[in-house]
Amino acid sequence: MNKETIIDEVIDAFLDAGFVKEADRLTSFKLKLLSDDPQERAKACKNITGFCQLKVWGDLAVHNKGQIYGTVNEWNAALTQLSSFSKKA
């Protein structure tokens, strides 16, 4: 999995699994993460990192409802990559 596309892959996974609200939320975080404003980027990073926790996005059954991630371990690994990527962006 390409680290630069992890955000888009997770957005696609949300859409594939029928989690449109979460796809929209991550899309808005992505736009802020790509902002020129350092404060916007920092806030987006904090939001993405917070949502990647088990009790938020980690508990969504993306791996059961969609085709992109086949197991809970693959889903949790993707969220870990997403969180790491947001901290470096």
mmCIF file of C-alpha atoms in Angstrom:
data_model
loop_
_atom_site.group_PDB
_atom_site.id
_atom_site.type_symbol
_atom_site.label_atom_id
_atom_site.label_comp_id
_atom_site.label_asym_id
_atom_site.label_seq_id
_atom_site.Cartn_x
_atom_site.Cartn_y
_atom_site.Cartn_z
ATOM 1 C CA MET A 1 0.000 0.000 0.000
ATOM 2 C CA ASN A 2 1.403 3.376 -1.033
ATOM 3 C CA LYS A 3 1.591 5.672 1.990
ATOM 4 C CA GLU A 4 0.766 8.733 -0.109
ATOM 5 C CA THR A 5 -2.576 7.233 -1.124
ATOM 6 C CA ILE A 6 -3.615 5.837 2.253
ATOM 7 C CA ILE A 7 -6.139 8.632 2.784
ATOM 8 C CA ASP A 8 -7.814 7.957 -0.559
ATOM 9 C CA GLU A 9 -7.768 4.210 0.046
ATOM 10 C CA VAL A 10 -9.473 4.593 3.420
ATOM 11 C CA ILE A 11 -12.022 6.989 1.896
ATOM 12 C CA ASP A 12 -12.693 4.393 -0.828
ATOM 13 C CA ALA A 13 -13.034 1.676 1.825
ATOM 14 C CA PHE A 14 -15.590 3.766 3.710
ATOM 15 C CA LEU A 15 -17.588 4.296 0.522
ATOM 16 C CA ASP A 16 -17.316 0.630 -0.454
ATOM 17 C CA ALA A 17 -18.647 -0.393 2.966
ATOM 18 C CA GLY A 18 -21.472 2.182 2.886
ATOM 19 C CA PHE A 19 -20.008 4.573 5.468
ATOM 20 C CA VAL A 20 -20.638 7.740 3.453
ATOM 21 C CA LYS A 21 -20.635 10.041 6.492
ATOM 22 C CA GLU A 22 -17.194 8.800 7.520
ATOM 23 C CA ALA A 23 -15.893 9.131 3.936
ATOM 24 C CA ASP A 24 -17.094 12.740 3.895
ATOM 25 C CA ARG A 25 -15.524 13.405 7.297
ATOM 26 C CA LEU A 26 -12.137 12.013 6.221
ATOM 27 C CA THR A 27 -12.341 13.945 2.939
ATOM 28 C CA SER A 28 -12.765 17.179 4.902
ATOM 29 C CA PHE A 29 -9.807 16.258 7.118
ATOM 30 C CA LYS A 30 -7.761 15.500 3.992
ATOM 31 C CA LEU A 31 -8.441 18.948 2.541
ATOM 32 C CA LYS A 32 -7.325 20.575 5.778
ATOM 33 C CA LEU A 33 -4.247 18.340 5.968
ATOM 34 C CA LEU A 34 -3.242 19.630 2.518
ATOM 35 C CA SER A 35 -3.770 23.265 3.538
ATOM 36 C CA ASP A 36 -0.994 25.850 3.451
ATOM 37 C CA ASP A 37 -2.023 26.932 6.954
ATOM 38 C CA PRO A 38 0.082 25.128 9.601
ATOM 39 C CA GLN A 39 -2.711 25.457 12.174
ATOM 40 C CA GLU A 40 -5.213 23.818 9.812
ATOM 41 C CA ARG A 41 -2.767 20.985 9.126
ATOM 42 C CA ALA A 42 -2.133 20.469 12.845
ATOM 43 C CA LYS A 43 -5.859 20.375 13.574
ATOM 44 C CA ALA A 44 -6.448 17.906 10.723
ATOM 45 C CA CYS A 45 -3.648 15.684 12.007
ATOM 46 C CA LYS A 46 -5.157 15.707 15.488
ATOM 47 C CA ASN A 47 -8.595 14.873 14.096
ATOM 48 C CA ILE A 48 -7.356 12.037 11.884
ATOM 49 C CA THR A 49 -5.266 10.567 14.691
ATOM 50 C CA GLY A 50 -8.225 10.757 17.067
ATOM 51 C CA PHE A 51 -10.644 9.123 14.646
ATOM 52 C CA CYS A 52 -8.238 6.244 13.885
ATOM 53 C CA GLN A 53 -8.757 4.867 17.394
ATOM 54 C CA LEU A 54 -10.514 1.554 18.021
ATOM 55 C CA LYS A 55 -13.570 3.160 19.584
ATOM 56 C CA VAL A 56 -14.171 5.344 16.541
ATOM 57 C CA TRP A 57 -13.180 4.177 13.042
ATOM 58 C CA GLY A 58 -11.485 1.037 14.319
ATOM 59 C CA ASP A 59 -14.824 -0.367 15.491
ATOM 60 C CA LEU A 60 -16.493 0.125 12.117
ATOM 61 C CA ALA A 61 -17.021 -3.186 10.333
ATOM 62 C CA VAL A 62 -15.367 -1.945 7.134
ATOM 63 C CA HIS A 63 -13.649 -5.293 6.667
ATOM 64 C CA ASN A 64 -17.010 -7.127 6.809
ATOM 65 C CA LYS A 65 -19.029 -4.771 4.642
ATOM 66 C CA GLY A 66 -16.601 -3.895 1.868
ATOM 67 C CA GLN A 67 -14.093 -5.575 -0.398
ATOM 68 C CA ILE A 68 -11.006 -3.390 0.097
ATOM 69 C CA TYR A 69 -9.913 -4.747 3.482
ATOM 70 C CA GLY A 70 -10.594 -8.431 4.125
ATOM 71 C CA THR A 71 -9.806 -8.711 7.826
ATOM 72 C CA VAL A 72 -9.949 -6.611 10.951
ATOM 73 C CA ASN A 73 -6.135 -6.737 11.062
ATOM 74 C CA GLU A 74 -5.876 -5.250 7.557
ATOM 75 C CA TRP A 75 -8.341 -2.523 8.530
ATOM 76 C CA ASN A 76 -6.500 -1.674 11.741
ATOM 77 C CA ALA A 77 -3.163 -1.655 9.869
ATOM 78 C CA ALA A 78 -4.627 0.817 7.357
ATOM 79 C CA LEU A 79 -5.807 3.078 10.177
ATOM 80 C CA THR A 80 -2.345 2.916 11.752
ATOM 81 C CA GLN A 81 -0.789 3.913 8.415
ATOM 82 C CA LEU A 82 -3.318 6.718 8.023
ATOM 83 C CA SER A 83 -2.552 8.062 11.473
ATOM 84 C CA SER A 84 1.205 7.891 10.839
ATOM 85 C CA PHE A 85 0.860 9.566 7.458
ATOM 86 C CA SER A 86 -1.199 12.427 8.901
ATOM 87 C CA LYS A 87 1.527 13.124 11.472
ATOM 88 C CA LYS A 88 4.145 13.451 8.708
ATOM 89 C CA ALA A 89 2.079 15.543 6.298
#
